[in-house]
Coordinates of C-alpha atoms in Angstrom, one line a residue:
M527 CA -150.9 7.7 35.8
N528 CA -152.3 4.5 37.2
L529 CA -155.7 4.1 35.5
S530 CA -156.7 1.0 37.3
V531 CA -157.5 3.0 40.4
F532 CA -160.3 4.8 38.6
F533 CA -162.2 1.6 37.9
A534 CA -162.1 -0.4 41.1
P535 CA -164.5 -2.0 41.5
L536 CA -165.7 -2.3 37.9
N537 CA -169.2 -3.8 37.5
G538 CA -171.0 -4.3 34.2
S539 CA -170.3 -5.7 30.8
P540 CA -166.7 -6.1 29.7
R541 CA -167.5 -4.2 26.5
L542 CA -168.6 -1.0 28.4
V543 CA -165.6 -1.3 30.7
G544 CA -163.2 -1.7 27.8
Y545 CA -164.9 1.3 26.0
A546 CA -164.5 3.5 29.0
F547 CA -160.9 2.4 29.6
H548 CA -159.8 3.1 26.0
L549 CA -161.7 6.4 25.9
A550 CA -160.0 7.5 29.0
L551 CA -156.6 6.3 27.8
A552 CA -157.0 8.1 24.5
S553 CA -158.2 11.3 26.1
T554 CA -155.3 11.2 28.6
L555 CA -152.7 10.8 25.8
Y556 CA -154.4 13.6 23.8
C557 CA -154.2 15.8 26.9
T558 CA -150.5 15.0 27.4
A559 CA -149.7 15.7 23.8
A560 CA -151.6 19.0 23.9
A561 CA -149.8 20.0 27.1
A562 CA -146.5 19.2 25.4
D563 CA -147.4 21.3 22.4
N564 CA -148.4 24.2 24.7
A565 CA -145.2 23.9 26.6
T566 CA -143.2 24.0 23.3
A567 CA -145.1 27.1 22.2
T568 CA -144.6 28.8 25.5
N569 CA -140.9 28.0 25.5
A570 CA -140.6 29.5 22.0
L571 CA -142.2 32.7 23.2
V572 CA -140.0 32.8 26.2
A573 CA -136.9 32.3 24.0
Q574 CA -138.0 35.0 21.7
S575 CA -138.1 37.5 24.5
S576 CA -135.2 36.2 26.6
G577 CA -132.9 38.9 25.4
G578 CA -134.3 41.3 28.0
P579 CA -134.5 45.1 28.1
E580 CA -130.7 45.5 27.7
V581 CA -130.8 43.8 24.3
W582 CA -133.8 45.8 23.2
A583 CA -132.2 49.0 24.2
S584 CA -129.0 48.1 22.4
A585 CA -130.8 47.1 19.2
S586 CA -132.9 50.3 19.2
Q587 CA -129.8 52.6 19.1
K588 CA -128.9 51.8 15.5
P589 CA -131.1 52.2 12.4
A590 CA -131.3 49.4 9.8
Q591 CA -129.8 51.7 7.2
A592 CA -127.1 54.4 7.5
L593 CA -128.1 58.1 7.1
P594 CA -127.1 59.7 3.8
N595 CA -124.6 62.6 3.8
P596 CA -125.8 65.3 3.4
L597 CA -129.0 64.5 5.2
T598 CA -132.3 66.0 3.9
L599 CA -135.5 66.6 5.7
G600 CA -137.5 65.0 2.9
Y601 CA -135.6 61.7 3.3
L602 CA -136.3 61.6 7.0
L603 CA -140.0 62.3 6.6
N604 CA -140.6 60.0 3.6
D605 CA -138.0 57.2 3.4
F606 CA -136.3 56.9 6.8
P607 CA -137.9 54.4 9.3
L608 CA -138.7 56.8 12.0
H609 CA -139.3 55.2 15.5
S610 CA -141.6 56.8 17.9
A611 CA -141.9 55.2 21.3
L612 CA -145.3 56.7 22.0
A613 CA -146.6 55.5 18.6
S614 CA -145.3 52.0 19.5
I615 CA -147.1 52.1 22.8
N616 CA -150.4 53.1 21.1
Q617 CA -149.9 50.3 18.5
A618 CA -149.1 47.8 21.3
Q619 CA -152.1 48.8 23.3
S620 CA -154.3 48.3 20.2
G621 CA -152.8 44.8 19.8
V622 CA -153.5 44.0 23.5
I623 CA -157.1 45.1 23.2
Q624 CA -157.6 43.1 20.0
A625 CA -156.1 40.1 21.7
E626 CA -158.6 40.5 24.6
A627 CA -161.4 40.6 22.0
G628 CA -160.1 37.4 20.5
V629 CA -160.0 35.7 23.8
L630 CA -163.6 36.8 24.5
A631 CA -164.7 35.5 21.1
K632 CA -163.4 32.0 22.0
Q633 CA -165.0 31.7 25.4
N634 CA -168.5 30.8 24.0
L635 CA -167.1 28.4 21.4
A636 CA -167.1 24.6 21.9
M637 CA -164.8 23.3 24.6
L638 CA -163.5 19.8 25.0
D639 CA -161.8 18.7 28.1
I640 CA -161.2 15.7 30.5
E641 CA -162.8 15.6 33.9
G642 CA -161.3 13.3 36.5
R643 CA -161.9 12.7 40.1
L644 CA -160.6 10.4 42.9
S645 CA -163.3 10.3 45.6
R646 CA -164.8 8.4 48.5
R647 CA -168.3 9.0 49.8
E648 CA -170.9 7.6 52.1
F649 CA -174.0 6.0 50.5
N650 CA -176.7 4.1 52.4
N651 CA -174.4 3.8 55.4
E652 CA -171.6 2.4 53.3
A653 CA -168.3 3.9 52.3
Q654 CA -167.9 3.7 48.6
N655 CA -165.6 4.8 45.8
N656 CA -166.9 7.7 43.7
H657 CA -164.3 8.0 41.0
L658 CA -164.8 9.8 37.6
L659 CA -162.9 9.9 34.3
A660 CA -164.9 11.3 31.4
L661 CA -164.6 13.3 28.2
H662 CA -166.6 16.5 28.5
F663 CA -168.0 18.7 25.7
G664 CA -169.5 22.1 26.5
K665 CA -170.8 25.1 24.6
V666 CA -172.6 28.3 25.5
L667 CA -175.6 28.5 23.2
Y668 CA -177.0 31.9 24.3
D669 CA -175.7 34.5 26.7
G670 CA -178.1 37.4 26.1
D671 CA -175.8 39.0 23.4
A672 CA -173.3 39.9 26.2
T673 CA -170.3 38.5 24.4
R674 CA -171.0 40.2 21.2
L675 CA -171.5 43.6 22.9
Q676 CA -168.2 43.2 24.9
Q677 CA -166.3 42.2 21.8
K678 CA -167.7 45.2 19.9
A679 CA -166.7 47.5 22.7
L680 CA -163.1 46.1 22.7
M681 CA -162.7 46.4 19.0
G682 CA -163.9 50.0 19.2
M683 CA -161.3 50.6 21.9
A684 CA -158.6 49.0 19.7
D685 CA -159.7 51.3 16.8
A686 CA -159.3 54.3 19.1
E687 CA -155.7 53.3 20.0
Q688 CA -155.0 52.8 16.3
M689 CA -156.2 56.4 15.6
R690 CA -153.8 57.6 18.4
F691 CA -151.0 55.6 16.7
V692 CA -151.5 57.4 13.4
A693 CA -151.8 60.8 15.2
E694 CA -148.6 60.2 17.1
L695 CA -146.8 59.4 13.9
E696 CA -147.8 62.8 12.4
R697 CA -146.9 64.6 15.6
H698 CA -143.5 62.8 15.7
K699 CA -142.8 64.0 12.2
I700 CA -143.3 67.6 13.3
Q701 CA -140.9 66.9 16.2
V702 CA -138.4 65.7 13.6
M703 CA -138.9 68.9 11.6
Q704 CA -138.2 70.9 14.8
A705 CA -135.1 68.9 15.6
F706 CA -133.8 69.2 12.1
F707 CA -134.3 73.0 12.0
N708 CA -132.6 73.3 15.4
A709 CA -129.5 71.5 14.1
I710 CA -129.3 73.8 11.1
L711 CA -129.8 76.9 13.3
A712 CA -127.0 75.6 15.6
D713 CA -124.7 75.8 12.6
F714 CA -125.7 79.4 11.9
Q715 CA -125.3 80.4 15.6
F716 CA -121.8 78.9 15.7
R717 CA -120.9 81.0 12.7
I718 CA -122.1 84.2 14.5
D719 CA -120.3 83.4 17.7
N720 CA -117.1 82.3 16.0
E721 CA -117.0 85.6 14.1
A722 CA -117.8 87.6 17.3
M723 CA -115.0 85.8 19.1
A724 CA -112.5 86.6 16.3
I725 CA -113.4 90.3 16.5
E726 CA -112.9 90.4 20.3
Y727 CA -109.6 88.5 20.0
I728 CA -108.3 91.0 17.5
A729 CA -109.4 93.9 19.7
F730 CA -107.8 92.2 22.8
D731 CA -104.5 91.6 20.8
K732 CA -104.4 95.2 19.8
M733 CA -105.1 96.3 23.3
K734 CA -102.1 94.2 24.5
D735 CA -99.8 95.9 22.1
R736 CA -101.0 99.4 23.1
H737 CA -100.7 98.4 26.8
S738 CA -97.1 97.3 26.3
L739 CA -96.4 100.8 24.9
G740 CA -98.1 102.4 27.9
R741 CA -100.9 104.0 25.8
V742 CA -103.8 102.3 27.7
S743 CA -104.3 101.5 31.4
D744 CA -104.6 98.1 33.1
V745 CA -108.3 98.6 33.4
D746 CA -108.7 99.0 29.6
L747 CA -106.6 95.8 29.1
L748 CA -108.7 93.8 31.5
E749 CA -111.9 95.0 30.0
A750 CA -110.7 93.9 26.5
E751 CA -109.7 90.5 27.9
S752 CA -113.0 90.1 29.7
N753 CA -114.9 90.8 26.5
Y754 CA -112.8 88.3 24.7
Q755 CA -113.3 85.6 27.3
Q756 CA -117.1 86.2 27.2
A757 CA -117.0 85.9 23.4
L758 CA -114.9 82.7 23.7
L759 CA -117.3 81.2 26.1
A760 CA -120.2 82.0 23.8
R761 CA -118.3 80.3 20.9
S762 CA -117.5 77.3 23.0
R763 CA -121.1 77.0 24.0
A764 CA -122.2 77.3 20.4
E765 CA -119.6 74.6 19.4
Q766 CA -121.0 72.2 22.0
N767 CA -124.5 73.0 20.8
L768 CA -123.6 71.7 17.3
L769 CA -123.1 68.2 18.7
K770 CA -126.0 68.6 21.2
M771 CA -128.5 69.4 18.5
R772 CA -127.4 66.5 16.3
L773 CA -127.7 64.1 19.2
L774 CA -131.1 65.4 20.0
L775 CA -132.1 65.0 16.3
A776 CA -130.8 61.4 16.4
N777 CA -132.8 60.7 19.6
T778 CA -135.9 62.3 18.0
L779 CA -135.5 59.9 15.1
G780 CA -135.6 57.1 17.6
Y781 CA -132.0 55.9 17.1
A782 CA -129.4 57.4 19.4
D783 CA -126.6 56.2 17.2
A784 CA -128.0 57.8 14.0
R785 CA -126.1 61.0 14.4
P786 CA -126.1 63.0 11.2
D787 CA -123.1 65.0 9.8
K788 CA -124.0 67.5 7.1
L789 CA -127.5 68.8 6.8
Q790 CA -129.0 70.1 3.6
F791 CA -131.2 73.2 3.8
P792 CA -134.8 72.0 3.3
N793 CA -137.2 73.1 0.6
L794 CA -140.1 74.8 2.3
A795 CA -141.8 76.3 -0.7
V796 CA -145.0 74.4 0.1
Y797 CA -145.4 76.6 3.2
A798 CA -143.9 79.8 1.8
Q799 CA -146.7 79.8 -0.8
R800 CA -149.5 79.9 1.7
D801 CA -151.4 83.1 2.5
A802 CA -152.5 83.9 6.0
K803 CA -155.4 86.0 4.6
T804 CA -157.2 82.9 3.5
L805 CA -157.6 81.6 7.1
N806 CA -160.9 82.0 8.9
L807 CA -160.6 81.7 12.7
E808 CA -164.2 80.5 13.2
A809 CA -163.8 77.8 10.6
L810 CA -160.4 76.7 12.1
Q811 CA -161.9 76.3 15.5
Q812 CA -164.6 74.1 14.1
S813 CA -162.1 72.0 12.2
V814 CA -160.5 70.6 15.4
A815 CA -163.3 68.0 15.4
D816 CA -161.2 66.2 12.7
H817 CA -158.2 66.0 15.0
P818 CA -157.2 62.3 15.4
Q819 CA -157.0 62.6 19.2
L820 CA -160.6 63.9 19.4
R821 CA -161.7 61.2 16.9
A822 CA -160.1 58.6 19.1
L823 CA -161.9 59.9 22.2
K824 CA -165.1 59.9 20.3
Q825 CA -164.5 56.3 19.2
Q826 CA -163.8 55.4 22.9
W827 CA -167.0 57.0 23.9
V828 CA -169.0 55.0 21.3
A829 CA -167.2 51.8 22.5
Q830 CA -168.0 52.6 26.1
Q831 CA -171.7 52.8 25.2
Q832 CA -171.4 49.1 24.2
K833 CA -170.0 48.4 27.7
V834 CA -173.0 50.1 29.2
A835 CA -175.2 48.0 27.1
T836 CA -173.3 44.9 28.2
A837 CA -173.8 45.8 31.8
R838 CA -177.5 46.2 31.2
S839 CA -177.7 42.8 29.6
S840 CA -175.8 41.0 32.4
N841 CA -179.1 39.7 34.0
R842 CA -180.3 38.0 30.9
P843 CA -180.6 34.2 30.8
T844 CA -177.8 32.0 29.5
I845 CA -178.3 28.6 27.9
R846 CA -175.5 26.1 27.5
A847 CA -175.1 22.5 26.4
D848 CA -172.9 19.9 28.1
A849 CA -172.2 16.2 27.4
W850 CA -170.0 13.7 29.2
A851 CA -168.8 10.3 28.0
G852 CA -166.7 7.8 30.0
Q853 CA -166.7 6.4 33.5
L854 CA -169.1 8.8 35.3
S855 CA -168.9 6.9 38.5
S856 CA -167.5 3.8 40.1
Y857 CA -170.9 2.1 39.6
P858 CA -172.0 2.9 36.0
E859 CA -174.5 0.0 35.9
L860 CA -176.3 1.1 39.1
R861 CA -176.3 4.9 38.9
E862 CA -174.8 7.5 36.5
G863 CA -174.0 5.2 33.6
N864 CA -171.4 5.9 30.8
W865 CA -172.8 9.1 29.2
R866 CA -174.8 12.1 30.0
A867 CA -176.2 15.2 28.1
D868 CA -177.5 18.4 29.7
L869 CA -179.2 21.5 28.4
S870 CA -179.0 24.0 31.2
L871 CA -180.6 27.4 31.8
H872 CA -179.2 30.1 34.1
L873 CA -181.5 33.0 35.0
P874 CA -180.4 35.5 37.6
L875 CA -183.2 36.5 39.9
Y876 CA -181.5 38.6 42.6
D877 CA -177.9 39.9 42.7
S878 CA -178.0 42.4 45.7
G879 CA -177.6 45.4 43.3
L880 CA -174.5 44.0 41.5
Q881 CA -175.9 44.7 38.0
Q882 CA -176.9 48.3 38.9
A883 CA -173.5 49.0 40.4
Q884 CA -171.8 47.7 37.2
I885 CA -174.1 49.9 35.0
E886 CA -173.2 53.0 37.2
K887 CA -169.5 52.2 36.8
E888 CA -169.7 51.9 33.0
Q889 CA -171.9 55.0 32.8
A890 CA -169.4 57.0 34.9
T891 CA -166.6 56.0 32.6
L892 CA -168.8 57.1 29.7
N893 CA -169.2 60.5 31.3
L894 CA -165.4 60.6 31.9
Y895 CA -164.8 60.2 28.1
Q896 CA -167.3 62.9 27.4
A897 CA -165.5 65.3 29.8
Q898 CA -162.1 64.4 28.4
Y899 CA -163.5 65.1 24.9
D900 CA -164.8 68.5 25.8
D901 CA -161.6 69.4 27.6
L902 CA -159.3 68.3 24.7
A903 CA -161.6 70.2 22.2
R904 CA -161.2 73.3 24.3
Q905 CA -157.4 72.9 24.4
L906 CA -157.2 72.4 20.7
R907 CA -159.3 75.5 20.0
E908 CA -156.9 77.5 22.2
Q909 CA -153.9 76.1 20.4
I910 CA -155.4 76.8 17.0
T911 CA -156.3 80.3 18.0
D912 CA -152.7 81.0 19.2
L913 CA -151.4 79.6 15.9
Y914 CA -153.8 81.7 13.9
F915 CA -152.5 85.0 15.4
Q916 CA -148.9 83.9 15.2
I917 CA -149.4 83.2 11.5
Q918 CA -151.0 86.6 11.0
L919 CA -147.8 88.2 12.3
L920 CA -145.5 86.3 10.0
K921 CA -145.5 88.9 7.3
T922 CA -144.7 91.7 9.7
E923 CA -141.8 89.7 11.2
Q924 CA -140.5 89.0 7.7
K925 CA -140.4 92.7 6.9
K926 CA -138.5 93.3 10.1
H927 CA -135.9 90.7 9.3
A928 CA -135.6 91.8 5.7
L929 CA -135.0 95.4 6.8
F930 CA -132.3 94.3 9.2
G931 CA -130.8 92.3 6.4
D932 CA -130.7 95.4 4.2
Y933 CA -129.1 97.3 7.0
A934 CA -126.5 94.6 7.5
D935 CA -125.6 94.7 3.8
L936 CA -125.2 98.5 3.8
Y937 CA -123.3 98.4 7.1
L938 CA -120.8 95.9 5.5
D939 CA -120.4 98.1 2.5
Y940 CA -119.8 101.1 4.8
S941 CA -117.3 99.2 6.9
R942 CA -115.5 98.0 3.7
A943 CA -115.3 101.5 2.4
L944 CA -113.7 102.7 5.7
Y945 CA -111.2 99.9 5.6
E946 CA -110.3 100.6 2.0
N947 CA -109.8 104.3 2.7
E948 CA -107.6 103.3 5.7
T949 CA -110.0 105.1 8.0
A950 CA -110.5 101.8 9.9
T951 CA -108.1 99.0 10.5
D952 CA -110.7 96.2 10.1
L953 CA -114.3 95.5 9.1
G954 CA -115.5 95.7 12.7
D955 CA -118.6 93.7 13.6
S956 CA -120.2 94.1 10.1
M957 CA -119.7 90.4 9.3
V958 CA -121.3 89.4 12.6
R959 CA -124.4 91.6 11.8
L960 CA -124.6 90.0 8.3
S961 CA -124.5 86.5 9.8
E962 CA -127.2 87.6 12.4
A963 CA -129.4 88.8 9.5
N964 CA -129.0 85.4 7.7
F965 CA -129.8 83.6 11.0
N966 CA -132.9 85.7 11.6
M967 CA -134.3 85.1 8.2
T968 CA -133.6 81.4 8.3
E969 CA -135.2 81.1 11.8
W970 CA -138.2 82.9 10.4
Q971 CA -138.6 80.5 7.5
F972 CA -138.4 77.5 9.9
K973 CA -141.0 79.2 12.2
Q974 CA -143.3 79.7 9.3
A975 CA -143.1 76.1 8.2
L976 CA -143.6 74.8 11.8
L977 CA -146.6 77.1 12.4
W978 CA -148.4 75.9 9.2
A979 CA -147.4 72.2 9.9
Q980 CA -148.9 72.5 13.5
L981 CA -152.0 74.1 12.1
D982 CA -152.5 71.3 9.6
F983 CA -152.0 68.7 12.4
L984 CA -154.6 70.3 14.6
Q985 CA -157.1 70.1 11.8
G986 CA -156.3 66.4 11.2
K987 CA -154.5 67.0 8.0
P988 CA -151.3 65.1 7.0
L989 CA -147.9 66.8 6.9
A990 CA -147.5 68.7 3.7
L991 CA -143.9 67.5 3.3
T992 CA -144.8 63.8 3.3
V993 CA -145.7 61.8 0.2
P994 CA -147.9 59.9 0.4
A995 CA -149.6 61.2 3.5
F996 CA -150.9 59.0 6.2
K997 CA -154.7 58.5 6.4
V998 CA -156.5 58.1 9.6
P999 CA -158.9 55.1 9.5
N1000 CA -162.6 55.9 9.5

């Protein structure tokens, strides 16, 4: 930069001219250094994120630590670093809003900058230079409390997103429970279908022998083969489901490559000990007010009230202080001089209804949050009512499955007696029925745990299987 152009012509004392020159030179060097620092910081941020989505996706597939074998539900809920995409979104949104609040807080602080101008103008019928190079200091002294209200509103919005983040973590843990249970049930289902396929194969093999001796018709043989093929297809589907459920579990954990091998049956005594008779439907429906999502909406509503207040204060006066030092014009001795200090007042008188329109906009958003709160509360009450009646039926369902289990045990003893007395050549489908009884009871235990876990979640309570439980910030 050629600084001499700013000072031609220079009139006045050499001391003032030298002062202005050195001030401008120092300011310019400072500006250049600051710009270099900003560029370095920006380049560092760009380099940090230069990997791109492909690198992020690849890195997100593998957990930092390998899964134990066998894998337990308690380990997943308490020790494993679960990754929830939705929770990460809530946390990121909270960070963005907090950053916006930080930017807002800096706007009214002291600002130091350099003002420069190359200019020509007409004065007294004469074309003159009107250059400027000065150091400027400015600060807003009073803005009608608008900045504080906006900042308070943004921090309230950030707190709401943080509440959603904690709620999503709890909901994600219930999803992990469901995926873990599904993987175990897939093992039970494969056992059932494998035994059923073996029975149909034996029946088909016997039918082939009898058909070769001319004792059964082609229709009987084809029927036996059709039954076997259907059982084989069911077994193949169950075998594929073993891998599918484990892949879905890994994906639910947040790491597609974290595929578990053996799964240990979970200890669900904390839910088995609960009694449905202690539940009160009316009290449960009132307890949804503690649900984190509702609390987040309420927090948003409170924060939005601050935005309404901000809009109402937009026509308040603002006061700011400004000072300039340097070469304020090409003729400092005749006109502007070498420094200037201002205390300015800005008072809106008429804005064509802009403030009222802004108030109506923020008020409409406030009404939207209220409507969303009421609708979500209604949905939660419906969900909690449905869970209540499902839990009330658990004991009846348990008796049904227990009775079928007793029947399967007796049927196995009956089939074994026939086989030992050579009345029957095999145990028939007794083993399949016993496996079905075990499947039904296991599925019931998992259903019981999930219903109670979901009921706790709707009431804003932490998952009973986690130690320590997450706490929602007040």
